[in-house]
Coordinates of C-alpha atoms in Angstrom, one line a residue:
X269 CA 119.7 172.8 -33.4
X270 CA 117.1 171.4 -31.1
X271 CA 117.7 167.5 -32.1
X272 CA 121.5 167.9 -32.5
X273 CA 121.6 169.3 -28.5
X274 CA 119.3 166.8 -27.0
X275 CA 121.5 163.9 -29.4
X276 CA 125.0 165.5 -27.8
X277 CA 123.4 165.4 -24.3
X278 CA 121.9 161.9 -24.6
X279 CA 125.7 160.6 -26.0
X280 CA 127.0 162.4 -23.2
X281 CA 124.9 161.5 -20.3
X282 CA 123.3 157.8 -21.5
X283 CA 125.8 155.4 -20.0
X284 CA 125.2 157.3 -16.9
X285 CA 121.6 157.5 -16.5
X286 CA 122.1 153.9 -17.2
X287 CA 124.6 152.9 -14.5
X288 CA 122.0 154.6 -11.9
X289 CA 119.7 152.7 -12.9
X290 CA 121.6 149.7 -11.9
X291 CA 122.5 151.8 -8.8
X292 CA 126.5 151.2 -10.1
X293 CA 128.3 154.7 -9.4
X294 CA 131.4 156.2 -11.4
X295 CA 133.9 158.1 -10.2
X296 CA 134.2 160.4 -12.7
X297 CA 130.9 161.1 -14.4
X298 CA 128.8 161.5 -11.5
X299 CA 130.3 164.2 -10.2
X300 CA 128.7 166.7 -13.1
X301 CA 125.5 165.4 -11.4
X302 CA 126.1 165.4 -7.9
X303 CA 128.0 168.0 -7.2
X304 CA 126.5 170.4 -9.3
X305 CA 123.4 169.3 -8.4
X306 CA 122.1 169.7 -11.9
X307 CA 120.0 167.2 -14.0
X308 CA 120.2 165.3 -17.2
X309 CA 116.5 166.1 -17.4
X310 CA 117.0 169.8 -17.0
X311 CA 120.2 169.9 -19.1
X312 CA 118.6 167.9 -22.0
X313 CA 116.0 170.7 -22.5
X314 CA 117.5 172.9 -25.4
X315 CA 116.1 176.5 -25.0
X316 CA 117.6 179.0 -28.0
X317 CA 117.7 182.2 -25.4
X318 CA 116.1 185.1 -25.1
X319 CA 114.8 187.3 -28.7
X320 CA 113.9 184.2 -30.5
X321 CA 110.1 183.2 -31.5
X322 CA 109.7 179.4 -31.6
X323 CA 107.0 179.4 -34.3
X324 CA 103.8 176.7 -33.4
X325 CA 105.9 175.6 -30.4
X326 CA 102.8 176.3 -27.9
X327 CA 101.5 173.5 -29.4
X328 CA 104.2 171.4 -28.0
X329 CA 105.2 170.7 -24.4
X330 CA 107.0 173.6 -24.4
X331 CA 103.9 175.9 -23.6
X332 CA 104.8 174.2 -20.1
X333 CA 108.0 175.1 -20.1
X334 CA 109.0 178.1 -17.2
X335 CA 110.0 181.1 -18.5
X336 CA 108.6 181.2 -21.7
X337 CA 105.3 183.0 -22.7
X338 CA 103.0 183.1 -25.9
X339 CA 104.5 185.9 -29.2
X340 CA 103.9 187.0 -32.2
X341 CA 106.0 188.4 -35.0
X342 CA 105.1 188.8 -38.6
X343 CA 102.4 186.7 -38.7
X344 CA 104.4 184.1 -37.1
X345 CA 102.9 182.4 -33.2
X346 CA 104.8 180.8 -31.0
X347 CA 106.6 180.9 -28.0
X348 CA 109.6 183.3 -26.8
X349 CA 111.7 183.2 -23.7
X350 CA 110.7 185.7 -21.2
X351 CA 114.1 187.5 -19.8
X352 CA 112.3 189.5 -16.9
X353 CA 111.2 186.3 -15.8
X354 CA 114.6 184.0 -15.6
X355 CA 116.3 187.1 -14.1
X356 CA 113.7 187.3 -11.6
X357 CA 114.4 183.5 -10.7
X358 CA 117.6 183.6 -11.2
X359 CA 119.2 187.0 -11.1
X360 CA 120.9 186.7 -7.6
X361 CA 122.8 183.6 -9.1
X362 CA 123.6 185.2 -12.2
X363 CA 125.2 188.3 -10.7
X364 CA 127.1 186.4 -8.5
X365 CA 128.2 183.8 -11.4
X366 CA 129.1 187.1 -13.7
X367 CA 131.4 188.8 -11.2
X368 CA 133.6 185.5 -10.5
X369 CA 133.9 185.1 -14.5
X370 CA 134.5 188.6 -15.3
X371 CA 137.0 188.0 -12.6
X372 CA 138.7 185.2 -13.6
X373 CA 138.6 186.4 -17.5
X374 CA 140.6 189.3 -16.1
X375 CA 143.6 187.7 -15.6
X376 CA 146.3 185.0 -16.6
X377 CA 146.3 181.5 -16.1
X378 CA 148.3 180.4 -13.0
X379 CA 149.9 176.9 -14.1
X380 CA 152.0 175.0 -12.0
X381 CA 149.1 173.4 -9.4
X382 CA 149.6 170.4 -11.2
X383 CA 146.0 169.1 -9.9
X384 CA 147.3 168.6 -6.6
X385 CA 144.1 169.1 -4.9
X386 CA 143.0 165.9 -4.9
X387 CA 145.8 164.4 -3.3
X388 CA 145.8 166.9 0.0
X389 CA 142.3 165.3 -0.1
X390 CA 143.8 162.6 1.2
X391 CA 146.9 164.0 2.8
X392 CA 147.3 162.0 5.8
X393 CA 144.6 159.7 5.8
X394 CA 144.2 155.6 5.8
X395 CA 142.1 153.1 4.0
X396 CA 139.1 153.9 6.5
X397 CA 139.3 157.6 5.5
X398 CA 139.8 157.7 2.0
X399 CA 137.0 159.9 0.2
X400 CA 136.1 157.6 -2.9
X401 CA 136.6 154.1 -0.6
X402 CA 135.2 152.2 -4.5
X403 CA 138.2 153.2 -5.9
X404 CA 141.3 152.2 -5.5
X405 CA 144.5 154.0 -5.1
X406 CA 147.5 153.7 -7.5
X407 CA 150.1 155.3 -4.4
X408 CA 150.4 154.3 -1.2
X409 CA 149.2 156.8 1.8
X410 CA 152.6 157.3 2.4
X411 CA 153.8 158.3 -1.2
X412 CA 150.6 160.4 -0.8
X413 CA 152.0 162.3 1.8
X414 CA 155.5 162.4 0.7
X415 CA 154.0 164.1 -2.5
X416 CA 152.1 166.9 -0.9
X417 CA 155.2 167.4 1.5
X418 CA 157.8 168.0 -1.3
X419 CA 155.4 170.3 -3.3
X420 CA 153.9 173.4 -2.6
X421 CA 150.0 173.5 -3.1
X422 CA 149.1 176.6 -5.1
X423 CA 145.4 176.0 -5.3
X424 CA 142.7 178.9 -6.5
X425 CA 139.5 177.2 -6.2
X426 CA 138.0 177.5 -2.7
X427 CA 135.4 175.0 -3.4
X428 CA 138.2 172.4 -3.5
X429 CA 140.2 173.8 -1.0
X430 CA 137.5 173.4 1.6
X431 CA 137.9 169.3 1.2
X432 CA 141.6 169.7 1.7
X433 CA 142.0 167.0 4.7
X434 CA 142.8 169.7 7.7
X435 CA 146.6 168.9 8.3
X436 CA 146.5 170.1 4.5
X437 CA 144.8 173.8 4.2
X438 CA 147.4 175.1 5.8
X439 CA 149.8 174.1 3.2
X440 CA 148.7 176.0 0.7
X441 CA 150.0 178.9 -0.5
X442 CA 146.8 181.0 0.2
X443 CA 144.2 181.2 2.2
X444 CA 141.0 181.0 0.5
X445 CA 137.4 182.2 1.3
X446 CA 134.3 181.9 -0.3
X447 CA 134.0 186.0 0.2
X448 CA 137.4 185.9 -1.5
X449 CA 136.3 184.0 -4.5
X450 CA 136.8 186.4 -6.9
X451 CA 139.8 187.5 -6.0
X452 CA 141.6 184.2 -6.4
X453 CA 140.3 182.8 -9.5
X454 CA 142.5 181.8 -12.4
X455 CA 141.5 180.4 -16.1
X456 CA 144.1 177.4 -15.7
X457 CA 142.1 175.8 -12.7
X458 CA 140.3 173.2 -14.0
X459 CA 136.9 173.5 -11.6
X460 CA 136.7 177.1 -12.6
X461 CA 136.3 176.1 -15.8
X462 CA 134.0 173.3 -14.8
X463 CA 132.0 175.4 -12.9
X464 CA 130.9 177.5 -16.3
X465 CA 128.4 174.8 -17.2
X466 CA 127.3 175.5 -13.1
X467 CA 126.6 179.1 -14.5
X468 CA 125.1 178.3 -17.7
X469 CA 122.3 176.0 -16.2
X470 CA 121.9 178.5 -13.4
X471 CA 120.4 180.7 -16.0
X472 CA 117.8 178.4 -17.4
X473 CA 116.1 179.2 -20.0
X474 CA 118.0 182.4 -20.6
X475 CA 121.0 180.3 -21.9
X476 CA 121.6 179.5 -25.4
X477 CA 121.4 175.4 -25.8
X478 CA 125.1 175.4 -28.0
X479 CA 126.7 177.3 -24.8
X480 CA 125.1 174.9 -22.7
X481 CA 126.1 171.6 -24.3
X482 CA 129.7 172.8 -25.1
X483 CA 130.3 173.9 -21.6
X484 CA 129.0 170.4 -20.5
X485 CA 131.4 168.7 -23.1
X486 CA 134.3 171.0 -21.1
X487 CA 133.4 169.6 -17.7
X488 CA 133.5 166.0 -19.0
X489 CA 136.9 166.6 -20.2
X490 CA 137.9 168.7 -17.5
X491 CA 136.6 165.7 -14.9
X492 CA 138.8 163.2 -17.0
X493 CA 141.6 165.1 -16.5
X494 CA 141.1 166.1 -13.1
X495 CA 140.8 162.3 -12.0
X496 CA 143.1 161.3 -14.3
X497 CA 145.8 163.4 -12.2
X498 CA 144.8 162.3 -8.8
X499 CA 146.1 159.0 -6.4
X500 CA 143.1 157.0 -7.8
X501 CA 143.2 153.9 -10.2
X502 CA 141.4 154.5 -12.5
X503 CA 142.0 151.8 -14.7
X504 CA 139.2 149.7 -14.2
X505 CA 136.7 152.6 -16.0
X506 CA 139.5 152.9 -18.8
X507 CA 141.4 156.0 -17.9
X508 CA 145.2 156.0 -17.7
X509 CA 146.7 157.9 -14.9
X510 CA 148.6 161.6 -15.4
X511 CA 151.5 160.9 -12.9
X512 CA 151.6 164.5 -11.7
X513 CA 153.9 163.3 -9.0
X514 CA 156.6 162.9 -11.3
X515 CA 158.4 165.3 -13.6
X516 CA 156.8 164.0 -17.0
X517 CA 153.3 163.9 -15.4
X518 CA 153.5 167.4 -14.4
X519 CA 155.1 168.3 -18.1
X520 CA 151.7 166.8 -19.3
X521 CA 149.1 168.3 -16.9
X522 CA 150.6 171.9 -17.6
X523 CA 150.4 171.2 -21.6
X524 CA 146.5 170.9 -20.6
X525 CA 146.1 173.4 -18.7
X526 CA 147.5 176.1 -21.3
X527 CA 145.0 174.5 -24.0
X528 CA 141.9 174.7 -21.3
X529 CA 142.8 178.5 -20.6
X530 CA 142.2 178.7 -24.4
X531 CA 138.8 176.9 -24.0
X532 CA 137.6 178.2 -20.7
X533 CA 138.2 181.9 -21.7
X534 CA 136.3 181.6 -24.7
X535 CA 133.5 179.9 -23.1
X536 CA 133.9 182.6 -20.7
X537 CA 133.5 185.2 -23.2
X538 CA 130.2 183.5 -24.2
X539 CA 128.7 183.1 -21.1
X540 CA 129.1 186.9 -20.5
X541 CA 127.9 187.6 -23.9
X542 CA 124.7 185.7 -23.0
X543 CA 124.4 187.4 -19.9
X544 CA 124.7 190.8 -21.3
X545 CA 121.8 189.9 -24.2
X546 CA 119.7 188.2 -21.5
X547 CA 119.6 191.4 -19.5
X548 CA 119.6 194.1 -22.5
X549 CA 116.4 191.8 -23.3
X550 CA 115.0 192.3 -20.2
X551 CA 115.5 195.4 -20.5
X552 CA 113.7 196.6 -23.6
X553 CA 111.0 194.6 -23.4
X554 CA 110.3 196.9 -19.9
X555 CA 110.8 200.1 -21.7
X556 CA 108.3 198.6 -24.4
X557 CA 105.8 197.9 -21.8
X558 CA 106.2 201.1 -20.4
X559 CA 104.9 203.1 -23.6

């Protein structure tokens, strides 16, 4: 499980550690690594959760590894992941994480944005202003604007909302807060659904490696798709645009969106699964220290 992780992550992630080297950025992969502020480093690092003895393993590099601590069971030594001590890193985050995922598990997908978000990004802007100025557009400004003015932005995801250019919040159909986040979150948003592999990381060493790598494998796609749909030309990096601004485009970004509810609320299911062993684990293994 170990080598096929760290094999998916490297095939993932090579081509970009590569084009930092050369100091060359990419539009689309970067973000995973920016934004989230995550790194390949970190992500690479397969842990199997909480419960499970690595056998010999503190004779690795591991033994160096935070969260995990020396175990024994039937006859076998190794190394085990400590859930008292990732939840007292990371607990704050993990609650937090939890409630906007029960949340947004809660309740139906909301199709119909058609991944407009990045286009009041740029709603009424210019060449000077533009927020990738590497890349260049596919629509004019004014096709831009004309766009966002003949649709009606139903955006969900505050953290995109809050790079809406300012003649654009207003537009939308709701006003969104950060207080207010799990209120407004749907399983058709694609950054929701990016944002799982956020969570997962967030819980270290508590998270199983297969949850980890599949939710990274999501964003990618999801970041595809989400560019894909925006003003951007993308051509030059080999992605072909999803013309959401006309009626076929939108037909397509909506077909998406009802397969990555599937996905997301799946992955969504895990993540709370791991959450509830990660704390259940915690939990015992206070009880058995206080016999």
């Amino acid at each position: 499980m170990e080598l096929r992780h760290t094999d998916t992550v490297d095939l993932l992630t090579n081509d970009h550690l590569a084009r930092r080297r050369r100091g060359e950025p990419h539009p689309v992969a970067d973000f995973l690594f920016t934004y989230y502020r995550t790194s390949v480093a970190a992500v690479r690092r397969w842990h199997p959760g909480p419960g499970l003895i690595l056998e010999d393993a503190h004779l690795t590099e591991r033994v160096e590894w935070r969260h995990y601590e020396r175990a024994s069971l039937h006859g076998r030594s190794g190394l085990i992941v400590n859930p008292s001590s990732v939840l007292s890193r990371c607990g704050s985050r993990i609650t937090r994480a939890r409630e906007i995922v029960e949340a947004t598990a809660s309740r139906p997908g909301a199709t119909g944005c058609f991944g407009l978000h990045e286009w009041a990004m740029l709603y009424g802007t210019t060449d000077d202003d533009a927020r990738h100025r590497q890349v260049p557009l596919r629509v004019s400004h004014a096709r831009i604007d004309q766009v966002v003015d003949n649709s009606r932005l139903r955006c969900t995801h505050f953290d995109a909302l809050r790079f809406f250019t300012e003649a654009a919040v207003p537009l939308n159909q709701d006003v969104l807060t950060r207080v207010g986040q799990a209120r407004n979150e749907q399983p058709a948003c694609l950054h929701a659904g990016m944002d799982l592999y956020s969570h997962v990381a967030a819980m270290e060493a508590g998270a199983p490696g297969e949850l980890l790598v599949d939710t990274l494998v999501a964003a990618f796609d999801a970041r595809e798709v989400d560019m894909r749909s925006s003003p951007y030309d993308l051509s030059a990096w080999g992605l072909e645009p999803i013309p959401v601004e006309t009626p076929e485009g939108r037909a397509a970004f909506v077909a998406h969106q009802r397969g990555w509810i599937r996905r997301t609320q799946a992955l969504r299911a895990r993540y709370l699964d791991a959450v509830r062993t990660l704390e259940s684990s915690s939990a015992s293994r206070l009880a058995g220290a206080e016999k």
